[in-house]
Coordinates of C-alpha atoms and ligand atoms in Angstrom, one line a residue:
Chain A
X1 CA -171.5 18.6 26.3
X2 CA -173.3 17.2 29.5
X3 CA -172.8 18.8 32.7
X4 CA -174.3 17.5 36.0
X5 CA -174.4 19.1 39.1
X6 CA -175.6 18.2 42.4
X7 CA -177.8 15.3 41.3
X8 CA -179.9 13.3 43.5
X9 CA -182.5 11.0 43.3
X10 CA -184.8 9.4 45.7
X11 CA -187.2 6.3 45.7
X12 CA -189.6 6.8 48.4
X13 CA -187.1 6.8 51.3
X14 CA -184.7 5.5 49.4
X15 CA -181.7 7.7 48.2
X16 CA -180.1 6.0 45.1
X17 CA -178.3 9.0 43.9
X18 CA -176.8 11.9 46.8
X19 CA -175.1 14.2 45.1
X20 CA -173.5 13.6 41.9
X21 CA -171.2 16.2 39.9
X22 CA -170.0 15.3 36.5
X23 CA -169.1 16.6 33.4
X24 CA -169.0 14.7 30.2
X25 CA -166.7 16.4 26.9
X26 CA -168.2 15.8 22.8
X27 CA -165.8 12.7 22.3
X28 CA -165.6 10.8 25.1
X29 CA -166.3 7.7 26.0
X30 CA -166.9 6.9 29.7
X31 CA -167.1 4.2 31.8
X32 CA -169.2 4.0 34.6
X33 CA -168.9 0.9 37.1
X34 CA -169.7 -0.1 40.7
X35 CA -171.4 -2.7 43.0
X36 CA -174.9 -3.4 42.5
X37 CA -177.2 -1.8 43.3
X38 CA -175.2 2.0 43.6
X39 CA -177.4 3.9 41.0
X40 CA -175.6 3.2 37.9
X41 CA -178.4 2.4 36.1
X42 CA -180.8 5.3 37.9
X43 CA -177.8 8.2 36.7
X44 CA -178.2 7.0 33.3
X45 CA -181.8 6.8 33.2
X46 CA -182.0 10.4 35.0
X47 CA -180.0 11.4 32.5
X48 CA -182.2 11.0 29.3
X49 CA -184.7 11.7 31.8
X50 CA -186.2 8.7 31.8
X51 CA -186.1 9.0 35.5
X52 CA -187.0 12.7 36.9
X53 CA -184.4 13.7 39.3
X54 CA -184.9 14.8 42.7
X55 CA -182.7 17.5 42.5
X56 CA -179.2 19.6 41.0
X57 CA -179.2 20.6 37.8
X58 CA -178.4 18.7 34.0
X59 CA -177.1 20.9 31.4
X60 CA -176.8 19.5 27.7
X61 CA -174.7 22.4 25.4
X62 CA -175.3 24.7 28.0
X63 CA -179.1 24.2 28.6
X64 CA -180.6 23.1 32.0
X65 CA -182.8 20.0 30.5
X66 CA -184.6 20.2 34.2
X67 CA -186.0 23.8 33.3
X68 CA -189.3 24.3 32.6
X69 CA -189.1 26.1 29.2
X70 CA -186.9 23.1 27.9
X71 CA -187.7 21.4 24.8
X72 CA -187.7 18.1 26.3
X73 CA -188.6 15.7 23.4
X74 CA -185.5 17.2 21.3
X75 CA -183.0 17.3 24.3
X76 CA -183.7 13.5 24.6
X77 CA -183.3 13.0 21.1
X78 CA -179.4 14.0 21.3
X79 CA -179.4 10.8 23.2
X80 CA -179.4 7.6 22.6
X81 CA -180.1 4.6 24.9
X82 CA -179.0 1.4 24.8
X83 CA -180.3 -1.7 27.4
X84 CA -179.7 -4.8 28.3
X85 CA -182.4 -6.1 27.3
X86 CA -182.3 -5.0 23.1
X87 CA -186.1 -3.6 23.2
X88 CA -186.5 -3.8 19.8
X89 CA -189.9 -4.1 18.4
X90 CA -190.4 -7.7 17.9
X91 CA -193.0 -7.4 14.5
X92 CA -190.8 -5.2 12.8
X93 CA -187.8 -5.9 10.7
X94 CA -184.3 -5.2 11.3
X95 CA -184.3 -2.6 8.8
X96 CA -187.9 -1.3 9.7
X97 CA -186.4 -0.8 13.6
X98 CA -184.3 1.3 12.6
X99 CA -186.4 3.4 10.1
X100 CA -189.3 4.2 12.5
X101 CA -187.7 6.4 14.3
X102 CA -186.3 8.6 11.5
X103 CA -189.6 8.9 9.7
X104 CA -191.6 9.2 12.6
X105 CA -189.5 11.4 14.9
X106 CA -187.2 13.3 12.5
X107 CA -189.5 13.5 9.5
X108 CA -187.2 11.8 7.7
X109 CA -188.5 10.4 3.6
X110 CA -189.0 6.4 4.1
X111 CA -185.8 6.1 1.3
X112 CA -183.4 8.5 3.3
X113 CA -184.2 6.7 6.1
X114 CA -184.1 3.3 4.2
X115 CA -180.6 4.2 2.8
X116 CA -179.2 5.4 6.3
X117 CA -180.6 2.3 8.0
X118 CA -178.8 0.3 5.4
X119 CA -175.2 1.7 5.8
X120 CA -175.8 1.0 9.9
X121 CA -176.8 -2.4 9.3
X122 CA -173.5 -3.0 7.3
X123 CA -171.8 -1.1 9.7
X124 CA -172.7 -3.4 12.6
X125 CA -172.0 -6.5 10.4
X126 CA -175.6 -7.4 9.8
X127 CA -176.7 -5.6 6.2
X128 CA -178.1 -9.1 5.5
X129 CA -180.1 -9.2 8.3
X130 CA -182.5 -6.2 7.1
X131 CA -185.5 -8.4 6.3
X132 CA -185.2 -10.4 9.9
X133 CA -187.5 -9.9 12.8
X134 CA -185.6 -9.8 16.2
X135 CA -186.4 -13.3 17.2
X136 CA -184.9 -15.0 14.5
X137 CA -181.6 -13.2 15.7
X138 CA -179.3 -14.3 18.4
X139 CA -178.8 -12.0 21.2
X140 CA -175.6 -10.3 20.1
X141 CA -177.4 -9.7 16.6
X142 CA -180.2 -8.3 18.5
X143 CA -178.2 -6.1 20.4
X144 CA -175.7 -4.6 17.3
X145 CA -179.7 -3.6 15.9
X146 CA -180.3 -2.2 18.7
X147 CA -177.0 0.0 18.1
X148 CA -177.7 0.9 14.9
X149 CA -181.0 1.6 15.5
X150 CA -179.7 4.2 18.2
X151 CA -177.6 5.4 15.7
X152 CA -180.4 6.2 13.1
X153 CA -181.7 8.8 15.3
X154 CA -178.4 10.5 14.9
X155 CA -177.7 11.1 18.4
X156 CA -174.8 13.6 19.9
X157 CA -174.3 11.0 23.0
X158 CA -175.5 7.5 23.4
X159 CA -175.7 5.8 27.1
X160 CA -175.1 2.2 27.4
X161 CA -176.8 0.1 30.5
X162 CA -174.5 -3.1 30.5
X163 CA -174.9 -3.5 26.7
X164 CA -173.4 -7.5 26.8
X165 CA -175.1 -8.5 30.6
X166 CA -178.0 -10.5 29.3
X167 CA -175.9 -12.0 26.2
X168 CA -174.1 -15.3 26.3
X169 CA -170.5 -15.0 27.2
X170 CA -169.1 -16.0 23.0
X171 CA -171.2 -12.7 21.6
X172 CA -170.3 -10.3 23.9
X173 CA -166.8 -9.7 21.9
X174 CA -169.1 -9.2 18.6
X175 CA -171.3 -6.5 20.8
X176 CA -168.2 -4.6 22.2
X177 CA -166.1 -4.0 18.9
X178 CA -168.9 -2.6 17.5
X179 CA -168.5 -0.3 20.6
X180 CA -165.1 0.0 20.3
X181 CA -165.4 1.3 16.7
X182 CA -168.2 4.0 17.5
X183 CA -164.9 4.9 20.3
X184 CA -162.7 5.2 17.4
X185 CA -164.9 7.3 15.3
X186 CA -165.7 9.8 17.5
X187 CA -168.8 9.4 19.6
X188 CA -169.6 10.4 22.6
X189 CA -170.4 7.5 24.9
X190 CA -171.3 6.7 28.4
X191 CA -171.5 2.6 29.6
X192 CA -172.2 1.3 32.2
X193 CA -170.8 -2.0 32.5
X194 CA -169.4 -4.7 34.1
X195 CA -166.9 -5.6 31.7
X196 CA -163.4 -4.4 33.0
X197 CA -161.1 -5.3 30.7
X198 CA -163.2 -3.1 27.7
X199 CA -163.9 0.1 30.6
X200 CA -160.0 -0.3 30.5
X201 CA -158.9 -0.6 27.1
X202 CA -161.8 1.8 25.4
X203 CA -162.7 4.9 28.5
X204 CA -160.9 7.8 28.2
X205 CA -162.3 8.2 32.1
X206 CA -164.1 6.0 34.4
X207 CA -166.5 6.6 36.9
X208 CA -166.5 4.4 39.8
X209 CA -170.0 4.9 41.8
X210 CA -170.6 4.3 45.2
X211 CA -171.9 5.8 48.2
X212 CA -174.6 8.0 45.7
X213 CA -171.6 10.0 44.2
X214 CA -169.5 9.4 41.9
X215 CA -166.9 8.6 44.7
X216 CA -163.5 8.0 42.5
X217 CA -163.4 9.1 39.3
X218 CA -160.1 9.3 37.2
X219 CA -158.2 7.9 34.1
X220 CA -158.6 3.6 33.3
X221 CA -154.6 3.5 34.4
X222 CA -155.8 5.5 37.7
X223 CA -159.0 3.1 38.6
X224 CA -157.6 0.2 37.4
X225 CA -153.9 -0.4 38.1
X226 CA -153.8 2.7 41.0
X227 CA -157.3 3.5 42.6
X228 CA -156.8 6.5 45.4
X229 CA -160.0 5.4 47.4
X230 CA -160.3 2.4 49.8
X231 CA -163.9 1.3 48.6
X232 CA -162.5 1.6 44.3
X233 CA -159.3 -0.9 45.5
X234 CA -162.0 -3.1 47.4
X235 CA -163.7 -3.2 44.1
X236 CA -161.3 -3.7 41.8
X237 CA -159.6 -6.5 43.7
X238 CA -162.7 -8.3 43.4
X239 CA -163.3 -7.9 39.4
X240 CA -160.2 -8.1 38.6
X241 CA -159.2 -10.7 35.8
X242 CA -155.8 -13.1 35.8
X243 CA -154.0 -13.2 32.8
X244 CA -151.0 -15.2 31.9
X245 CA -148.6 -15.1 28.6
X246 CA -146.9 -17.9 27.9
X247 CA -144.4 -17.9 25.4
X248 CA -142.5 -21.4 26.0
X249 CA -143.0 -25.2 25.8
X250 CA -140.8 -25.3 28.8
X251 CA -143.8 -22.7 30.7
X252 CA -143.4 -23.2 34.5
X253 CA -146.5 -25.1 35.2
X254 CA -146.0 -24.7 39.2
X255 CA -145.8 -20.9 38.4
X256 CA -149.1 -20.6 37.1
X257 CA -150.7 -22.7 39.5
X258 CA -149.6 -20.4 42.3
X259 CA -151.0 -17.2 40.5
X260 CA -154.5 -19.2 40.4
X261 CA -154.6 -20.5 43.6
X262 CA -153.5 -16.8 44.7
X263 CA -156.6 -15.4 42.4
X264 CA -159.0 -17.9 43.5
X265 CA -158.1 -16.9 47.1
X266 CA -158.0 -13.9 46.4
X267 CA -162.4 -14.2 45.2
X268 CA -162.8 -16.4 48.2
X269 CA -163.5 -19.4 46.0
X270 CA -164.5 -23.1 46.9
X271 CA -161.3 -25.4 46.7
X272 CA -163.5 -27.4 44.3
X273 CA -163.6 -24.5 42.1
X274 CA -160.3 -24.0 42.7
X275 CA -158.9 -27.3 41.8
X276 CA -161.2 -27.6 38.6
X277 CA -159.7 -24.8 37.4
X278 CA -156.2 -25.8 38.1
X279 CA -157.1 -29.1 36.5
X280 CA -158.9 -27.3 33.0
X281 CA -155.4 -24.9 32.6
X282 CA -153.0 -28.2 33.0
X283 CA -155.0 -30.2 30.5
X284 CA -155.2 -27.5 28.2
X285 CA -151.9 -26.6 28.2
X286 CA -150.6 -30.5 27.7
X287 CA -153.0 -30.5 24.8
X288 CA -151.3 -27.3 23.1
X289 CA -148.2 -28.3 23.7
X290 CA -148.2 -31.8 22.2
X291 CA -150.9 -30.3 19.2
X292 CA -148.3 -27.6 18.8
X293 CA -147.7 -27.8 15.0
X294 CA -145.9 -24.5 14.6
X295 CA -142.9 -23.3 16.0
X296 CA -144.0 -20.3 17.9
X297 CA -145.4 -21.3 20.9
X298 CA -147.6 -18.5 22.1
X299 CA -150.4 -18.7 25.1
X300 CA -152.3 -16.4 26.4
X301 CA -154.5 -17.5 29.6
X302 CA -157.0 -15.3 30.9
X303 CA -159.2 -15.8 34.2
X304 CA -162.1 -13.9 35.3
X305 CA -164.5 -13.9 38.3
X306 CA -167.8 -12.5 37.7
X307 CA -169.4 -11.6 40.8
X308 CA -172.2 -11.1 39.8
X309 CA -172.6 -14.1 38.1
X310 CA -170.8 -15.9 40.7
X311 CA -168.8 -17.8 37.8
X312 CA -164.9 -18.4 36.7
X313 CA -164.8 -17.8 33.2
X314 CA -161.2 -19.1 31.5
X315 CA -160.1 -18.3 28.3
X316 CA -157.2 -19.8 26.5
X317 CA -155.6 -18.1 23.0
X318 CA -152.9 -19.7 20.9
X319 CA -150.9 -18.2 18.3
X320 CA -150.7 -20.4 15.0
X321 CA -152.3 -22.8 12.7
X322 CA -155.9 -23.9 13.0
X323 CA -156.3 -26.6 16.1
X324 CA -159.2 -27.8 17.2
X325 CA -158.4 -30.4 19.7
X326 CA -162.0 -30.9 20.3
X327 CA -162.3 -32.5 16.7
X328 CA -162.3 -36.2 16.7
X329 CA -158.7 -37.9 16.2
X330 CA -157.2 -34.3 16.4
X331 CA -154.9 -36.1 19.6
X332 CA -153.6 -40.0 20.7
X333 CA -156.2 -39.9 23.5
X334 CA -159.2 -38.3 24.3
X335 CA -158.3 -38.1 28.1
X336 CA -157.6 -34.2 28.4
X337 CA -160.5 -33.3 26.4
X338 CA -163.1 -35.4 28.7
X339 CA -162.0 -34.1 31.5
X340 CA -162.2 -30.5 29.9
X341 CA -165.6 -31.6 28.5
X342 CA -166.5 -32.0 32.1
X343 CA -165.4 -29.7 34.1
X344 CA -166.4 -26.9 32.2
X345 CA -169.5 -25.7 30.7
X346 CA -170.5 -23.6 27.5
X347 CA -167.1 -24.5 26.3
X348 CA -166.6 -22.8 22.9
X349 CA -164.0 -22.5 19.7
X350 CA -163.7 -19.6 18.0
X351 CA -160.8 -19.0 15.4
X352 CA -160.4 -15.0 15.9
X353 CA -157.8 -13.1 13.9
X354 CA -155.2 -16.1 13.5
X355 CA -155.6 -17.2 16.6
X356 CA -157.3 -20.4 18.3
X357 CA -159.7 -19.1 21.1
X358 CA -161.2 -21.4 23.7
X359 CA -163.9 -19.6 26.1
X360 CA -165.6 -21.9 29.2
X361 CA -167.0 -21.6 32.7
X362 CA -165.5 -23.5 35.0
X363 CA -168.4 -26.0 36.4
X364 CA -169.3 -25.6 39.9
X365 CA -171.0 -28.9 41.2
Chain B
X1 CA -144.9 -35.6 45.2
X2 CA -144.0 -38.4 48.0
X3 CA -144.1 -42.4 46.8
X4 CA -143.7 -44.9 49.3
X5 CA -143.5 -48.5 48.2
X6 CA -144.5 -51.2 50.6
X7 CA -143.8 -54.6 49.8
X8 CA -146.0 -57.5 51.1
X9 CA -146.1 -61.1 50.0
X10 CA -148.8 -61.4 47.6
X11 CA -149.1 -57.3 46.7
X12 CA -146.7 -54.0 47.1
X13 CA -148.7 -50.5 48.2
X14 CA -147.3 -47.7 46.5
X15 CA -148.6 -45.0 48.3
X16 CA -148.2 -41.5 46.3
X17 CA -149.1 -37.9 48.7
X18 CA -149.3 -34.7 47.0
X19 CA -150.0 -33.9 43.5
X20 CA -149.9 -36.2 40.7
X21 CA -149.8 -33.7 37.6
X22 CA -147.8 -32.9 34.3
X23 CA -144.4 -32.3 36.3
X24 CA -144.4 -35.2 38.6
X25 CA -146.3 -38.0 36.6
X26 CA -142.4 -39.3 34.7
X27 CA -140.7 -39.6 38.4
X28 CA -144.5 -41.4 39.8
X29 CA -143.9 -44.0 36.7
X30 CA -140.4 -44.5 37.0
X31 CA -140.5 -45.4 40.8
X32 CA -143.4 -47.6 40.0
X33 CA -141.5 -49.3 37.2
X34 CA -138.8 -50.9 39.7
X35 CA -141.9 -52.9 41.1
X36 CA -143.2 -54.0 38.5
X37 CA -140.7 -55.6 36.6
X38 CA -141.3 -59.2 37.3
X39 CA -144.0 -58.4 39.1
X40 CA -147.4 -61.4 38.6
X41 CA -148.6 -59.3 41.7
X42 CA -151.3 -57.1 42.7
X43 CA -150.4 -53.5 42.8
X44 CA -152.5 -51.5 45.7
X45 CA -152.5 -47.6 44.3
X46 CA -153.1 -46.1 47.7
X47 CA -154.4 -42.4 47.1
X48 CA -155.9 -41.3 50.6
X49 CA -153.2 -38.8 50.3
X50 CA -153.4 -37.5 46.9
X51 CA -155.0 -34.2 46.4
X52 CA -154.5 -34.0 42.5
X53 CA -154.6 -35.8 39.6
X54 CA -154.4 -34.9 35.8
X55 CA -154.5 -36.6 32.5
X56 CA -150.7 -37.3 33.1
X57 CA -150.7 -39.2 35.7
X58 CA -154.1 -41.0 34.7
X59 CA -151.9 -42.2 31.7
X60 CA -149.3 -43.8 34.1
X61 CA -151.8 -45.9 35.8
X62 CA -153.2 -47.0 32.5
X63 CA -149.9 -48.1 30.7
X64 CA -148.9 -49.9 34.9
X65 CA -152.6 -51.5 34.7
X66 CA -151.3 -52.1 31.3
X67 CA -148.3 -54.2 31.7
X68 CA -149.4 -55.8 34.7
X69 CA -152.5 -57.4 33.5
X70 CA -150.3 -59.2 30.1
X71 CA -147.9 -60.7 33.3
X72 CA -151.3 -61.9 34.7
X73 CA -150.9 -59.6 37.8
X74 CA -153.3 -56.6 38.6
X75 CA -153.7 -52.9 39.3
X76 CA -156.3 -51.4 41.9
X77 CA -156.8 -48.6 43.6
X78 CA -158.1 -47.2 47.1
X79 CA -158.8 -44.5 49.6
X80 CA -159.5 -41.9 47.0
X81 CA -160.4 -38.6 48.0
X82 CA -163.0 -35.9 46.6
X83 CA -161.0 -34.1 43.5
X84 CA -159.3 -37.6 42.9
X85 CA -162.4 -39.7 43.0
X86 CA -164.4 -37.3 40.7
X87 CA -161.6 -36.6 38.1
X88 CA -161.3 -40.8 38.4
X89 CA -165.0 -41.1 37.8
X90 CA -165.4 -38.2 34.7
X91 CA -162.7 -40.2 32.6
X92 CA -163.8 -43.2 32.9
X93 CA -161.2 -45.4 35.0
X94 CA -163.4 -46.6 37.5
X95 CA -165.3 -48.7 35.1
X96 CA -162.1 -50.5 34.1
X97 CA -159.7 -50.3 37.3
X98 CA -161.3 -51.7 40.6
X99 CA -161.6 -49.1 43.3
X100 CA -161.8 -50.0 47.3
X101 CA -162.4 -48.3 50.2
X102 CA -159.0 -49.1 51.8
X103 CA -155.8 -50.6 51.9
X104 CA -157.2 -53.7 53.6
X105 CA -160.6 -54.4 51.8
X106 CA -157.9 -54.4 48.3
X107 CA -155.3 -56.8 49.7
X108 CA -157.8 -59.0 50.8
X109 CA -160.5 -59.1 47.6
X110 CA -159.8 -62.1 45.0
Ligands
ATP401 N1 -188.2 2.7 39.9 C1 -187.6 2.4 41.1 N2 -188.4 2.4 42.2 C2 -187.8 2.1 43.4 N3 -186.6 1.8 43.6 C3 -185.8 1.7 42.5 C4 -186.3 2.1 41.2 N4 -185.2 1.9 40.3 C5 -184.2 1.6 41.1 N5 -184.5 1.5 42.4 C6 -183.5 1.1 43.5 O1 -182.4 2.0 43.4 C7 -181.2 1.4 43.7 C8 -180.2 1.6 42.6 O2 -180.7 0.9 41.4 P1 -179.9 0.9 40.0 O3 -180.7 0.0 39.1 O4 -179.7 2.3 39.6 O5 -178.5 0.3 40.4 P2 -177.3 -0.2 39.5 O6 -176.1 0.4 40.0 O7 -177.7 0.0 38.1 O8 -177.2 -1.8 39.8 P3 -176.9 -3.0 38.9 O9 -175.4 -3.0 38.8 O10 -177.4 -4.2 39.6 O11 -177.6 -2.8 37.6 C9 -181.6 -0.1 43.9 O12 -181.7 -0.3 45.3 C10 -182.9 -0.2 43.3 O13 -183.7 -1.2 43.9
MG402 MG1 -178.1 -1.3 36.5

């Protein structure tokens, strides 16, 4: 459905985009991902032609966007944009966000468009929302409008530019499965994000940008687990998250601990860093383990380094009855939870799908 | 871990190296049991060579500091290094366990 070839784009001196190829199939979702700074955003933009290209060509269903004679306005309408940054209009409504465009754009009656804006807003999870205007909505509210209001102009393709970047670290789950089920249903997609662990579980391809090309592009089992190119492996080394399942009350404490210490070396991180984390995955685990009221004894740790954030994000998930070891007289002492309480920061409990969910940043000074 | 256990007239330094976490915190309280029973002593905790603490073995200083202080005897601590100090600090047990620079300046306060 979009086809690019030999597209470049330059800034003054600056070449941001060489030469990329790239062909994008009705039904795909791709992933795009890469160091700062390598044109991610500028492809996306050139795209939807928010950006003019420099050069090459862009064919949508067959017909060069970059010609002349092209009906530009309805080309751009196939597709959707989403940002970082929500740009919703901020004295309009929920529902009346999503309406404009439909009555202004596709001449849409103000009750079809009504009704369709309805069914989006349930679809995203925020039909009750309708009569809200964007600020009295939290980020990840602001951003699943911003979805549906993509949606209401009934695009072929919608881009992404790092839909969950600006959003606090608990909505960014409540962003992405509303991604994840426009994946399931069909639609054509293209994200940019920095988010690894959705580019692998939701692309059918990634693109891994560098260099002004697309310079390894390939299955999520390819980039991730087996990259061919030395800059992708550099990459991915760096991103890449620590998980650890742990499915005993006799787990090997010492284990773990050497997988940390080798993914904190790995990131080049401060021994402070390194020992807070050790410190927040002991206490936690001492905590589940004498809170544990069930008999299944089920942990999943996960660690991840954001670069680009420059933070250590760790989340832990048990398996099993409500605990909240946060709540008062929930334990004998409060020992492990003050030291969690302080070493961390934006610590948050979530109860997700029978499961107990604790998210937090480990604290750097 | 590595305890050594230096008797002296009027106080014993324990001196622990290492790691002082989940897995090593019952064989840290055990060896310090044997010198405190009986014990109207000081204990010196010296930590210039512990790298890592944990709730665990927080709560085997508290229950020694404990059982010490009810046989009129006492528990300090000294030489504690960065992590140490600051995990010390955030829960709270330098407000109720006396802290000193060094072995020395602990043996010779009362
Ligand atoms: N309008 C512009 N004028 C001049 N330079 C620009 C413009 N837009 C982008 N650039 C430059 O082009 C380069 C690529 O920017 P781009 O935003 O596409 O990168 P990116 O891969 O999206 O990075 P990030 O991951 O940080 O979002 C950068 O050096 C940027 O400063
Ligand atoms: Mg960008």
């Amino acid at each position: 459905m979009i086809k690019v070839e030999h597209l470049s784009k330059q800034f003054g001196e600056l070449t941001v985009l060489r030469e990329v190829n790239a062909e994008i199939k009705k039904g795909e979702v791709i992933s795009i991902i890469g160091p700062s700074g390598t044109g991610k955003s500028t492809f996306l933009r050139c795209l939807n032609l928010l950006e003019m290209p420099s050069g090459g060509r862009i064919f949508i269903d067959g017909t060069d966007i970059l010609d002349k004679s092209a009906d530009v306005p309805k080309l751009r309408q196939k597709m959707g944009m989403v940002f970082q940054s929500f740009n919703l209009f901020a004295h309009l409504t929920a529902l009346e966000n999503l309406t404009i465009g439909p009555v202004k754009l596709l001449g849409r009656s103000k009750e079809q468009a009504g009704k369709k804006a309805m069914e989006l807003l349930k679809m995203v999870g925020l039909a009750e929302k309708a009569g809200s205007f964007p600020d009295e909505l939290s980020g990840g509210q602001k951003q699943r409008v911003a979805i549906a209001r993509c949606l209401a102009m009934e695009p072929e393709i919608i881009l992404f530019d790092e839909p969950t970047s600006a959003l606090d670290p608990t909505m960014v789950s409540e962003v992405l499965a509303v991604i994840r089920r426009l994946a399931k249903e069909g639609m054509t997609m293209a994200v940019v994000t920095h988010e690894m662990d959705f580019a692998r579980d939701v692309s059918n391809r990634v693109f891994y940008m560098d260099e002004g090309i697309i310079y390894e592009e390939g299955p999520p089992q390819q980039i991730f687990e087996n990259p061919q190119k030395e800059k992708t492996r550099v990459f991915i080394n760096r991103v890449r998250s620590l998980t650890y399942h742990i499915r005993n009350q006799n787990y090997d404490l010492y284990a773990i601990n050497g997988e940390i210490e080798h993914f904190c070396e790995k990131h080049v991180l401060p021994k402070t860093t390194r020992n807070k984390a050790l410190l927040l995955v002991e206490e936690l685990l001492a905590i589940f383990s004498a809170g544990q009221v069930t008999r299944q004894f089920e942990i999943d740790l996960t660690l991840s380094y954001s670069e680009k954030r420059d933070s250590l994000e760790l989340v832990a998930e048990s398996a099993g009855d409500y605990f909240n070891p946060f709540e008062e007289n929930t334990l004998p002492d409060q020992l492990g939870t003050t030291i969690i309480k302080n070493l961390s920061e934006n610590m948050e409990y979530q109860r997700v799908s029978d499961r107990n969910r604790f998210s937090m940043t480990v604290k750097k000074q | 871990m590595e305890i050594t256990v230096q008797k002296e007239s009027h106080y014993v330094v324990v001196k622990a190296a290492g790691r002082l976490d989940t897995n090593t915190a019952p064989g840290f309280e055990r060896e310090c049991a044997a010198c405190l029973t009986g014990s109207k002593g000081k204990i010196i905790l010296d930590f210039s060579k512990l790298e890592y603490i944990s709730s665990a073995g927080l709560r085997c200083i508290l229950s020694m500091a404990k059982k010490l202080r009810a046989n009129g005897g006492d528990l300090v601590l000294c030489s504690l290094s960065g992590f140490v100090e600051e995990v010390i600090r955030i829960s709270g047990f330098d407000i109720f366990l006396p802290i000193f620079a060094d072995v020395a300046s602990a043996a010779h306060e009362n």
